[in-house]
Amino acid sequence: RVREKTVMRQALSTIEGGGKAPTEKVKVKGSQVVIDTWRGRIRLAALRSVLQGGLQCHMVENEMLHEVFDFTPREVGPKSGR
């Protein structure tokens, strides 16, 4: 409920302030992903909800997320033997 109010306040602020979404920066293994659109914020929120603690791992190793967020991690290490 608190999260919903926060999102609604941000959306209202966006509408009143000329339409630009609030910027969010996500640190990923020494790099930084800048999310500055509502589409990106919604995608990130959905991924956080689904992946929970695995978001960092997916941001580093998942090429689809690299494309979605227009992001290339600095250094992708060898994949574990999973």
mmCIF file of C-alpha atoms in Angstrom:
data_model
loop_
_atom_site.group_PDB
_atom_site.id
_atom_site.type_symbol
_atom_site.label_atom_id
_atom_site.label_comp_id
_atom_site.label_asym_id
_atom_site.label_seq_id
_atom_site.Cartn_x
_atom_site.Cartn_y
_atom_site.Cartn_z
ATOM 1 C CA ARG A 1 0.000 0.000 0.000
ATOM 2 C CA VAL A 2 2.831 2.409 0.810
ATOM 3 C CA ARG A 3 4.571 1.440 -2.431
ATOM 4 C CA GLU A 4 1.375 2.117 -4.395
ATOM 5 C CA LYS A 5 1.100 5.606 -2.893
ATOM 6 C CA THR A 6 4.728 6.321 -3.733
ATOM 7 C CA VAL A 7 4.244 5.259 -7.351
ATOM 8 C CA MET A 8 1.090 7.337 -7.668
ATOM 9 C CA ARG A 9 2.877 10.413 -6.258
ATOM 10 C CA GLN A 10 5.721 9.890 -8.731
ATOM 11 C CA ALA A 11 3.284 9.491 -11.634
ATOM 12 C CA LEU A 12 1.436 12.666 -10.644
ATOM 13 C CA SER A 13 4.730 14.513 -10.316
ATOM 14 C CA THR A 14 5.687 13.311 -13.802
ATOM 15 C CA ILE A 15 2.430 14.547 -15.294
ATOM 16 C CA GLU A 16 2.656 17.910 -13.548
ATOM 17 C CA GLY A 17 6.361 18.323 -14.236
ATOM 18 C CA GLY A 18 6.374 17.893 -17.980
ATOM 19 C CA GLY A 19 6.267 14.130 -18.457
ATOM 20 C CA LYS A 20 9.757 12.945 -17.495
ATOM 21 C CA ALA A 21 9.959 9.823 -15.336
ATOM 22 C CA PRO A 22 12.094 9.857 -12.173
ATOM 23 C CA THR A 23 15.580 8.456 -12.742
ATOM 24 C CA GLU A 24 16.672 5.322 -10.937
ATOM 25 C CA LYS A 25 20.248 4.041 -10.909
ATOM 26 C CA VAL A 26 20.979 0.365 -10.341
ATOM 27 C CA LYS A 27 24.533 -0.719 -9.540
ATOM 28 C CA VAL A 28 25.583 -3.972 -11.175
ATOM 29 C CA LYS A 29 29.097 -5.342 -10.614
ATOM 30 C CA GLY A 30 30.923 -2.029 -10.849
ATOM 31 C CA SER A 31 28.656 -0.693 -13.592
ATOM 32 C CA GLN A 32 25.553 1.400 -13.355
ATOM 33 C CA VAL A 33 22.264 0.997 -15.205
ATOM 34 C CA VAL A 34 20.259 4.202 -15.484
ATOM 35 C CA ILE A 35 16.508 3.714 -15.712
ATOM 36 C CA ASP A 36 14.881 6.973 -16.815
ATOM 37 C CA THR A 37 11.609 5.917 -18.439
ATOM 38 C CA TRP A 38 8.352 4.643 -16.985
ATOM 39 C CA ARG A 39 8.625 1.589 -19.216
ATOM 40 C CA GLY A 40 12.042 0.778 -17.754
ATOM 41 C CA ARG A 41 10.856 1.396 -14.190
ATOM 42 C CA ILE A 42 7.869 -0.924 -14.650
ATOM 43 C CA ARG A 43 10.064 -3.633 -16.161
ATOM 44 C CA LEU A 44 12.597 -3.301 -13.364
ATOM 45 C CA ALA A 45 9.884 -3.485 -10.694
ATOM 46 C CA ALA A 46 8.432 -6.628 -12.291
ATOM 47 C CA LEU A 47 11.855 -8.274 -12.485
ATOM 48 C CA ARG A 48 12.628 -7.369 -8.878
ATOM 49 C CA SER A 49 9.348 -8.939 -7.830
ATOM 50 C CA VAL A 50 9.937 -12.159 -9.777
ATOM 51 C CA LEU A 51 13.695 -12.609 -9.373
ATOM 52 C CA GLN A 52 14.021 -11.130 -5.884
ATOM 53 C CA GLY A 53 17.592 -11.839 -4.734
ATOM 54 C CA GLY A 54 18.606 -13.131 -8.173
ATOM 55 C CA LEU A 55 18.276 -9.807 -9.971
ATOM 56 C CA GLN A 56 21.993 -8.974 -9.753
ATOM 57 C CA CYS A 57 23.001 -12.364 -11.161
ATOM 58 C CA HIS A 58 20.564 -12.027 -14.054
ATOM 59 C CA MET A 59 21.643 -8.453 -14.777
ATOM 60 C CA VAL A 60 25.202 -9.707 -15.163
ATOM 61 C CA GLU A 61 24.607 -12.938 -17.083
ATOM 62 C CA ASN A 62 21.258 -12.636 -18.906
ATOM 63 C CA GLU A 63 21.715 -11.223 -22.409
ATOM 64 C CA MET A 64 17.994 -10.534 -22.751
ATOM 65 C CA LEU A 65 18.182 -8.129 -19.797
ATOM 66 C CA HIS A 66 21.221 -6.483 -21.393
ATOM 67 C CA GLU A 67 19.056 -5.759 -24.439
ATOM 68 C CA VAL A 68 15.975 -4.702 -22.454
ATOM 69 C CA PHE A 69 17.932 -2.169 -20.388
ATOM 70 C CA ASP A 70 20.477 -1.291 -23.108
ATOM 71 C CA PHE A 71 23.238 -2.387 -20.774
ATOM 72 C CA THR A 72 26.549 -4.202 -21.119
ATOM 73 C CA PRO A 73 28.180 -5.378 -17.889
ATOM 74 C CA ARG A 74 31.833 -4.452 -17.528
ATOM 75 C CA GLU A 75 33.037 -7.994 -17.151
ATOM 76 C CA VAL A 76 31.062 -11.203 -17.437
ATOM 77 C CA GLY A 77 32.891 -13.977 -15.606
ATOM 78 C CA PRO A 78 32.796 -17.663 -16.510
ATOM 79 C CA LYS A 79 29.454 -19.302 -15.878
ATOM 80 C CA SER A 80 29.217 -21.675 -12.972
ATOM 81 C CA GLY A 81 28.679 -25.365 -13.592
ATOM 82 C CA ARG A 82 24.933 -25.252 -12.949
#
